[in-house]
Coordinates of C-alpha atoms in Angstrom, one line a residue:
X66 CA -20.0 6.4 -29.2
X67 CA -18.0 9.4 -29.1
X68 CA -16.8 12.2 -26.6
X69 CA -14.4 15.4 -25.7
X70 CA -12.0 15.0 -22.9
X71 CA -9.1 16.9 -21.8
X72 CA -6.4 14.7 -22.5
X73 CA -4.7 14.8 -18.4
X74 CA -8.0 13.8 -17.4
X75 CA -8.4 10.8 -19.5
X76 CA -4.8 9.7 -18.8
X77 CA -5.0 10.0 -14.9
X78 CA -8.2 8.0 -15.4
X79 CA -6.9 5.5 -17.6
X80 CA -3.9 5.0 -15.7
X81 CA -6.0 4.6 -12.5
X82 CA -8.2 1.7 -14.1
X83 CA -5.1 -0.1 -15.5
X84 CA -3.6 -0.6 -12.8
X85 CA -5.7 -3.8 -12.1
X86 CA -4.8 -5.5 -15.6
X87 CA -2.8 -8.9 -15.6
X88 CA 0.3 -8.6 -17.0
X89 CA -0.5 -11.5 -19.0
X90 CA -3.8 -13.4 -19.3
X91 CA -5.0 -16.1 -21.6
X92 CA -8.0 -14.4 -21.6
X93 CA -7.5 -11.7 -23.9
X94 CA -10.3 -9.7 -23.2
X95 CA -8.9 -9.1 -19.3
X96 CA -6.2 -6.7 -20.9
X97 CA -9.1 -4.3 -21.9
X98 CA -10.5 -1.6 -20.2
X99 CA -14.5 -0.7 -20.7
X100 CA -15.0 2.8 -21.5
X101 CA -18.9 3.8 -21.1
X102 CA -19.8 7.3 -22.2
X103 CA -23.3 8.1 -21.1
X104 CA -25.1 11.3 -22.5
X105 CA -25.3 14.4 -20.5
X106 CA -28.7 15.6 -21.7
X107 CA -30.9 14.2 -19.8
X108 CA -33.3 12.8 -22.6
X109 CA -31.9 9.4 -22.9
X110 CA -31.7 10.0 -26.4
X111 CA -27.9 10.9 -27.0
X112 CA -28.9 13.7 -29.5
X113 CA -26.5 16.9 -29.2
X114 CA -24.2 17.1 -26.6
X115 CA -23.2 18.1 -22.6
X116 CA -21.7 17.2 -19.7
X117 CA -21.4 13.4 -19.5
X118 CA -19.7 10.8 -17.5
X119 CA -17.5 8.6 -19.1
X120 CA -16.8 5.1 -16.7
X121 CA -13.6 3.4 -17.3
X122 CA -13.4 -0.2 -15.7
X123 CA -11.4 -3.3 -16.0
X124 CA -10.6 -6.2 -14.2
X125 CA -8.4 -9.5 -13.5
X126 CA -9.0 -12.1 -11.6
X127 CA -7.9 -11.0 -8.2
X128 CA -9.0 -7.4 -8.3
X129 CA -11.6 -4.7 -10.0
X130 CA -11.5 -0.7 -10.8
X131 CA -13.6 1.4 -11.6
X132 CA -13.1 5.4 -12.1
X133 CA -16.0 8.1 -13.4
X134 CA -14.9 11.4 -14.9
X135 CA -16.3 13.9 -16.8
X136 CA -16.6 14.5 -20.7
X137 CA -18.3 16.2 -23.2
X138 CA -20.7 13.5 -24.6
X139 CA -21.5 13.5 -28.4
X140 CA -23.3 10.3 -28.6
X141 CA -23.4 7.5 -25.4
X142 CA -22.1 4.3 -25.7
X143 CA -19.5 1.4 -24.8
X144 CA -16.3 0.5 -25.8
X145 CA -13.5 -2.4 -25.0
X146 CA -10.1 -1.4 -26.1
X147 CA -7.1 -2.9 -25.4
X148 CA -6.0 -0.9 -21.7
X149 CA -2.3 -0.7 -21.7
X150 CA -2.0 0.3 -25.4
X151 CA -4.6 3.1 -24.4
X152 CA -2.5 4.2 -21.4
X153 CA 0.4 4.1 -23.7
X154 CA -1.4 6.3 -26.6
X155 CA -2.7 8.6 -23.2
X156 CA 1.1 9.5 -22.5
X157 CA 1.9 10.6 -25.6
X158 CA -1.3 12.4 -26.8
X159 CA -0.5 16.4 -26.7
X160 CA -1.7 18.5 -23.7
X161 CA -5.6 19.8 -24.7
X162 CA -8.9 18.7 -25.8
X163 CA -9.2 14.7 -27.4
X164 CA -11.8 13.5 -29.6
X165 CA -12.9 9.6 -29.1
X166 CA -14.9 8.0 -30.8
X167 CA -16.6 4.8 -32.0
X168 CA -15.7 4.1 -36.2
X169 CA -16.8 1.0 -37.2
X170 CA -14.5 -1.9 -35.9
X171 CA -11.8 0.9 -34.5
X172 CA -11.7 2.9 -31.5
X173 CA -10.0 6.8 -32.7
X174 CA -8.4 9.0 -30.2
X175 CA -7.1 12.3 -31.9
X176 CA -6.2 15.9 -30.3
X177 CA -3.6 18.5 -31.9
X178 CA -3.1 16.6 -35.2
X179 CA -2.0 13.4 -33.4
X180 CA -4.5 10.7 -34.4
X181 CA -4.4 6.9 -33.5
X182 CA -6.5 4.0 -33.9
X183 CA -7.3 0.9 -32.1
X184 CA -8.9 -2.6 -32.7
X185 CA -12.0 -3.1 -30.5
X186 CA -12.6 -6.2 -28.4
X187 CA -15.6 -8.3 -28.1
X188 CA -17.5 -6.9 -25.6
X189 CA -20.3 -10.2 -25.0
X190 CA -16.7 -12.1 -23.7
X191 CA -16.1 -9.5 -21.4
X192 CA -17.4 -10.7 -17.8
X193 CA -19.3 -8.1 -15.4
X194 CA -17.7 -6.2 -12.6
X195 CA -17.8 -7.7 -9.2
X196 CA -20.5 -6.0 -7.2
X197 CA -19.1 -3.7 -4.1
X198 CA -19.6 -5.3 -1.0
X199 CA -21.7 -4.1 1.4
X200 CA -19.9 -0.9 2.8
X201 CA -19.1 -1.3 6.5
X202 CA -17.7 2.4 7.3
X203 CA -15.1 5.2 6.1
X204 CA -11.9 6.0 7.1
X205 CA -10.1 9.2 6.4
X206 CA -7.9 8.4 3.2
X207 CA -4.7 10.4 4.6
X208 CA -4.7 8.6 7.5
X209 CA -5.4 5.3 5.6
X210 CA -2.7 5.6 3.3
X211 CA -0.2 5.7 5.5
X212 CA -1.5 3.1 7.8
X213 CA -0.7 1.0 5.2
X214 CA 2.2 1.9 4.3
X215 CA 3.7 1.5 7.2
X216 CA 2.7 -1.9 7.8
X217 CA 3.0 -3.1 4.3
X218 CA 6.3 -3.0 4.9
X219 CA 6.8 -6.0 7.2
X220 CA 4.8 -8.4 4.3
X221 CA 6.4 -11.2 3.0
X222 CA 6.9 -11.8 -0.5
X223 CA 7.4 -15.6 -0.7
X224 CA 4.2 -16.1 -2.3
X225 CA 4.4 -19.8 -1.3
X226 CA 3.1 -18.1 2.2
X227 CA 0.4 -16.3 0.5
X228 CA -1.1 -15.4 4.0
X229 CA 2.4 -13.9 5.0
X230 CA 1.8 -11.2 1.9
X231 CA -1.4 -10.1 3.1
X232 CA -2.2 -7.0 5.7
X233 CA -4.9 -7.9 8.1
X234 CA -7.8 -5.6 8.2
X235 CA -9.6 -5.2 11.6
X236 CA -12.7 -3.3 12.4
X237 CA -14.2 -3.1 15.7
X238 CA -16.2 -0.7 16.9
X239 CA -14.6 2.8 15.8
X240 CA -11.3 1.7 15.5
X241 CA -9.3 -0.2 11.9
X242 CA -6.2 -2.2 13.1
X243 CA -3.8 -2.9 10.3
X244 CA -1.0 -5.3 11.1
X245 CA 1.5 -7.3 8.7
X246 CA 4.6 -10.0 9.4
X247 CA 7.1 -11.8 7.4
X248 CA 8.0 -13.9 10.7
X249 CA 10.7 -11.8 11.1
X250 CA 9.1 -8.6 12.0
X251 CA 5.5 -7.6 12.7
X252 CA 4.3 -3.9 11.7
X253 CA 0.7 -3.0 13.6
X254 CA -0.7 0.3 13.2
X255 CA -4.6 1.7 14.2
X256 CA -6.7 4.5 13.0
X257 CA -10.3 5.7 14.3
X258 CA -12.7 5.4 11.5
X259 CA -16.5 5.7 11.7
X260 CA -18.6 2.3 11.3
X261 CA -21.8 2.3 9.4
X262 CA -23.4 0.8 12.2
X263 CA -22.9 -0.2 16.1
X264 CA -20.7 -3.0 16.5
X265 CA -19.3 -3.2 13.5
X266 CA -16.7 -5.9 13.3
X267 CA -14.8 -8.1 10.9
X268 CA -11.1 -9.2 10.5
X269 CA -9.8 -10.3 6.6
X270 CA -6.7 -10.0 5.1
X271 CA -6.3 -8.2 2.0
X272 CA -2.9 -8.6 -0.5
X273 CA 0.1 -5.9 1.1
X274 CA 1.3 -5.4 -2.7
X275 CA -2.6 -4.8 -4.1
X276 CA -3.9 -3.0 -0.6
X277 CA -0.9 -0.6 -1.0
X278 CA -1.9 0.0 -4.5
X279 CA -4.9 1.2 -3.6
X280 CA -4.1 3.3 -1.0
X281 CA -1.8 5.0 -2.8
X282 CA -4.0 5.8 -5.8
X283 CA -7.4 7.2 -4.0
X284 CA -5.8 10.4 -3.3
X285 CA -5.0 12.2 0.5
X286 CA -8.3 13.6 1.1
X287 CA -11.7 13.0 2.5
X288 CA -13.3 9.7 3.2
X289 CA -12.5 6.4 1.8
X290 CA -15.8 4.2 1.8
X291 CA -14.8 0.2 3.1
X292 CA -16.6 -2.5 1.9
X293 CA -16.5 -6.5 3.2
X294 CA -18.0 -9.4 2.0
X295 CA -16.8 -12.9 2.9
X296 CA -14.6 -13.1 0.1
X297 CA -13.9 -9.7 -0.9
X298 CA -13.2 -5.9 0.2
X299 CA -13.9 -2.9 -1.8
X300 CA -13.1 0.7 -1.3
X301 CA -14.6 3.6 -2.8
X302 CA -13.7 7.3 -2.8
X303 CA -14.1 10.1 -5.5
X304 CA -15.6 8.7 -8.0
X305 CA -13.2 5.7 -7.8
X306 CA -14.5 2.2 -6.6
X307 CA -11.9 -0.8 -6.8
X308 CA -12.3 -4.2 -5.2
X309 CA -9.8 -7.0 -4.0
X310 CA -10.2 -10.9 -3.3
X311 CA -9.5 -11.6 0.1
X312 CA -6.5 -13.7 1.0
X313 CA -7.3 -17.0 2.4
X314 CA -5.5 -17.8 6.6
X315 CA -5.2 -15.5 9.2
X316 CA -1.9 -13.9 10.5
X317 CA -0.9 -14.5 14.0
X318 CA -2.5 -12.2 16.5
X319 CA 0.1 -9.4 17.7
X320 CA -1.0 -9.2 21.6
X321 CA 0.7 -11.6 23.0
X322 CA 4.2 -11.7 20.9
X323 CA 4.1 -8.0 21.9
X324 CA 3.7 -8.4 25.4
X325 CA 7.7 -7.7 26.9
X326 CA 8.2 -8.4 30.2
X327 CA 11.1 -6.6 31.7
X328 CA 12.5 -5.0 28.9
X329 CA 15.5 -2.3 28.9
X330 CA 14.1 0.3 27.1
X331 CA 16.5 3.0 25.1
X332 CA 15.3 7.1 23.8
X333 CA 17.2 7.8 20.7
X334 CA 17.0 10.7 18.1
X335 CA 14.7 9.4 15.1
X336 CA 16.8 11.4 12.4
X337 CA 20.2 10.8 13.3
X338 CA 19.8 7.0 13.8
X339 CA 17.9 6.5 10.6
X340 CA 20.8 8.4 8.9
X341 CA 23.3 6.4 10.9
X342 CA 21.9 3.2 10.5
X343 CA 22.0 4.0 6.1
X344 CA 25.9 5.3 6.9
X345 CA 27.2 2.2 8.7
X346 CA 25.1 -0.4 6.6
X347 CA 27.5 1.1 3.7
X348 CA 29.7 -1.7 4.7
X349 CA 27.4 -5.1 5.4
X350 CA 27.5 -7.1 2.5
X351 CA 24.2 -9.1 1.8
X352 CA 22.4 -9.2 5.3
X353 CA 25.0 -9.1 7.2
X354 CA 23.9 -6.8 10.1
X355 CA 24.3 -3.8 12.1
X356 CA 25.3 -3.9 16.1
X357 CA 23.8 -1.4 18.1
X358 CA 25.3 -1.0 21.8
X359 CA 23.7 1.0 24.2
X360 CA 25.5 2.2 27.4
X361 CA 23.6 3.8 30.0
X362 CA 26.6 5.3 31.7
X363 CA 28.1 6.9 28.7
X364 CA 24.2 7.8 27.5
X365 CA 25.2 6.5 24.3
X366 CA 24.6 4.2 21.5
X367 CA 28.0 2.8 19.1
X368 CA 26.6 1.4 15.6
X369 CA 28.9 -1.5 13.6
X370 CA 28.7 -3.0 10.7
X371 CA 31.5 -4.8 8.5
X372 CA 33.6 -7.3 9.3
X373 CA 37.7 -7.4 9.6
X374 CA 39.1 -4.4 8.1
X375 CA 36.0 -3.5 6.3
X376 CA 34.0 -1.8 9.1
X377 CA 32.2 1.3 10.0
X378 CA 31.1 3.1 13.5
X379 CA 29.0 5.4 14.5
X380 CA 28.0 6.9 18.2
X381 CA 24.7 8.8 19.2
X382 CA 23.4 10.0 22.1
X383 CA 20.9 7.6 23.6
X384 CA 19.0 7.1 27.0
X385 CA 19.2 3.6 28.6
X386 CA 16.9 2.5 31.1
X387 CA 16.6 -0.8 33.2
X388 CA 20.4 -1.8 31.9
X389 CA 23.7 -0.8 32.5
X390 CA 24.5 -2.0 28.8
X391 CA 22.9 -4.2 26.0
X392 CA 24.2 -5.0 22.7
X393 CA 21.5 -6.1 19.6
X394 CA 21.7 -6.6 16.1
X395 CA 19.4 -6.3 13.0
X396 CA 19.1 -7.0 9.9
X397 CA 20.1 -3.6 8.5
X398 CA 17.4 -3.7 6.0
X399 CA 14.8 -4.6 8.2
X400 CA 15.5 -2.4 10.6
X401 CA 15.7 0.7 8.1
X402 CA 12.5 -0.1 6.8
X403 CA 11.2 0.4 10.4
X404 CA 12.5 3.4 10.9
X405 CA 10.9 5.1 7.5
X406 CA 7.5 4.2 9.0
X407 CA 7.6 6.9 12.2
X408 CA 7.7 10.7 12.0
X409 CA 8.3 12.0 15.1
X410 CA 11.7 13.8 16.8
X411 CA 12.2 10.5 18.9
X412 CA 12.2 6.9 19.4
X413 CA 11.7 4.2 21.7
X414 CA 12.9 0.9 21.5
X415 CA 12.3 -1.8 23.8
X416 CA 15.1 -4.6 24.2
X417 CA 15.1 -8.5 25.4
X418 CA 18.4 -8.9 24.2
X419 CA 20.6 -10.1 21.4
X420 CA 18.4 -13.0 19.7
X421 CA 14.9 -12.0 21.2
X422 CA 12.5 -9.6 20.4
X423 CA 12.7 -5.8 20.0
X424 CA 10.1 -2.8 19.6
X425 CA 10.4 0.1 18.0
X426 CA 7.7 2.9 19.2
X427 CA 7.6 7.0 18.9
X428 CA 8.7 8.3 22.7
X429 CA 5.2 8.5 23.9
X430 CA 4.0 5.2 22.8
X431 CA 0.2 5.4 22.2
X432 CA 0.3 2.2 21.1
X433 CA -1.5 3.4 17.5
X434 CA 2.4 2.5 15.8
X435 CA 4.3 -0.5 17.0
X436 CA 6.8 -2.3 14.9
X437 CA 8.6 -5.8 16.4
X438 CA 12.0 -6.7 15.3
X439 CA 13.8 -9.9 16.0
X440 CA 17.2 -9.2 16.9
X441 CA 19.6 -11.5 15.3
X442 CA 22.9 -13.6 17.4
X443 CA 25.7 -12.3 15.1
X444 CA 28.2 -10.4 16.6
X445 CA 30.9 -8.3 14.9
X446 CA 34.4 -8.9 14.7

C-alpha cells in the first residue's frame, strides 16, 4: 500500500473519522482508524498510478465514520494504524504533498523532510462497519445544523437519564421535528425535508452530544442523506457517511406542555435582552437567577440579579399584553442559552407566571422555533 496526498486533505479527513474513537477502549484495535487506498487505474491491478480514493473509517461501540477523499494511488491496499497518533502526526506534518505507505510491519508518513513511523494493528481483530440503514430522505445540511443546535441545547447531561441526553428525531411526511428537554426546559425546532417515499414516518432519539457532532462536521451545504433502522440512524453527505446507535425511551411529547392557556405575552428587543441578561447575570452566584418585570404601563421590562448589596439592574423597552404587570425568573443560564438559539430583531415570550411555564418564540411565531422555560419562585431582595 502506498499513496500521495496533500497533507490538509488527509488531516481534515483524518480528523473527521476520529472523531468517533473511544477515548479509552479495552479493545485496542477500536483506537485505529482503516485507511483503504484503492487504485485509480481502472485495471484492478494497482500497477502505476492515478487518481484513487483513499477511505478512512473507524468505529466504537456507539457510533461509525466513514470519509472518501482523493489521492494519488501507487499501489491499493489497507491499513490499521493507531487514529489519534495519526491525527496527531497530521497536525504537525508541513503544508504540501505526503507520501504513505505500507513498509513491512510499519505504516510511513513523510512530506518536506519530516518522516514518521507507526506500528500497524491487526487488521482480522478489527470488526466490520455497521451497514447504513435504509435512507429515509435528505434534509438540507444548513438548515440541519442549526436545527440541532438549537435544540441540543435543552439536553440533559445526567447520563443516569440517558433518554434526557438524547434529541428526538421526527419524520412525517415532509417535515423533521427535532425536540430536546432536561425537564427543565424543552427546545423544539422543524425543518421541511424531502422523504424518499409517501408517508414516510418514524420517531427515534439520537445522543444530543453525538447528533451535534455530526451536524457540525458534514459541512453547510447541500443535502444530508437520513438513514433509520430500528436501532440505528445514519447520515451521509459528501463523501462522508457516519452512523449512531439509537437511544433507548422516548421524550415526552411537546403538544400539550406547550399548549398556554391565557398567557400575558411580552415583545422585547432580541439583542439588547440577550446582552442584558449576560450584564446583570455578572452578579448571580451559582444559579441564582435573574428577575425580569414587565410593566405594561411603563412599556418596560427592569432585569435583577444579586442579592443584598451585590446587585445589578437593567431596563428595556418591552410590549405587555393581557397584564398590567408580571414578574418571572430564570435560571440565568438557561435562559441565555435560549436566547443564542433565535436570530431575528425581536422576541416573544409568553408568561403563566412566576413558577409556571414560559415560551420564548421570534415575534411572528411560525411555530418552526419554540423553546419552554420553567420560571423559577425566587424572588430578589
Amino acid at each position: 500500500m502506498e499513496f500521495r496526498i496533500e497533507r490538509g486533505a488527509l488531516a481534515e479527513a483524518v480528523a473527521w473519522a476520529a472523531r468517533v474513537l473511544p477515548v479509552r477502549s479495552p479493545v485496542p484495535v477500536l483506537g485505529g482508524l482503516l485507511l483503504d487506498m484503492e487504485s485509480g487505474d481502472g485495471d484492478g491491478t494497482g500497477v502505476g498510478t492515478g487518481a484513487g480514493r483513499l477511505r478512512i473509517s473507524g468505529l466504537d461501540y456507539e457510533a461509525s465514520a466513514r470519509i472518501d477523499v482523493e489521492a494519488e494511488a501507487l499501489s491499493p491496499g489497507k491499513v490499521l494504524v493507531m487514529g489519534r497518533r495519526l491525527l496527531d502526526i497530521c497536525k504537525v506534518l508541513p503544508d504540501g504533498p505526503v507520501e504513505c505507505a505500507v513498509e513491512g510491519s510499519q505504516f510511513t508518513v513523510s512530506g518536506d523532510g519530516a518522516r514518521f513511523g507507526l506500528s500497524v494493528l491487526p487488521l482480522d481483530d478489527y470488526p466490520a462497519l455497521p451497514p447504513l440503514p435504509q435512507v429515509r430522505g435528505a434534509v438540507d445540511a444548513e438548515l440541519f445544523a442549526a436545527a440541532v443546535a438549537d435544540v441540543a441545547v435543552a439536553a440533559g447531561r445526567d447520563d443516569t437519564l440517558p433518554a434526557l441526553t438524547g434529541v428526538r428525531l421526527g419524520l412525517d411526511g415532509d417535515t423533521m421535528t427535532l425536540a430536546a428537554t432536561d425537564r427543565y426546559r424543552f427546545a423544539v425546532r422543524t425543518v421541511p425535508w424531502k422523504a424518499t417515499a409517501p408517508g414516510e414516518s418514524a420517531d427515534v432519539l439520537v445522543s444530543a452530544r453525538r447528533l451535534t457532532e455530526i451536524a457540525r462536521s458534514l459541512g453547510r451545504s447541500g443535502l444530508v442523506s437520513v438513514a433509520l433502522d430500528a436501532g440505528s440512524a445514519g447520515f451521509e453527505h459528501a463523501g462522508m457517511r457516519t452512523t449512531v446507535r439509537l437511544l433507548e425511551g422516548r421524550l415526552p411529547r411537546h403538544e400539550k406542555l406547550f399548549a398556554m392557556e391565557d398567557p400575558a405575552e411580552a415583545v422585547v428587543d432580541r439583542a439588547r435582552l440577550t446582552e442584558a441578561v449576560k450584564r446583570v447575570s455578572v452578579v448571580a452566584d451559582g444559579d441564582s437567577p435573574v428577575q425580569m418585570t414587565f410593566s405594561r404601563a411603563d412599556a418596560s421590562v427592569t432585569l435583577r440579579a444579586g442579592y443584598e448589596d451585590d446587585v445589578a439592574s437593567q431596563r428595556l423597552p418591552a410590549a405587555l399584553e393581557e397584564a398590567e404587570e408580571l414578574t418571572v425568573a430564570f435560571n440565568p443560564g438557561y435562559l441565555a442559552d435560549a436566547l443564542a438559539t433565535f436570530t431575528g430583531p425581536s422576541l416573544r415570550l409568553r408568561l403563566m407566571g412566576a413558577g409556571q411555564r414560559a415560551m420564548i418564540t421570534d415575534e411572528a411565531d411560525t411555530g418552526s422555533h419554540r423553546h419552554l422555560l420553567m420560571s423559577v419562585r425566587a424572588q430578589l431582595a
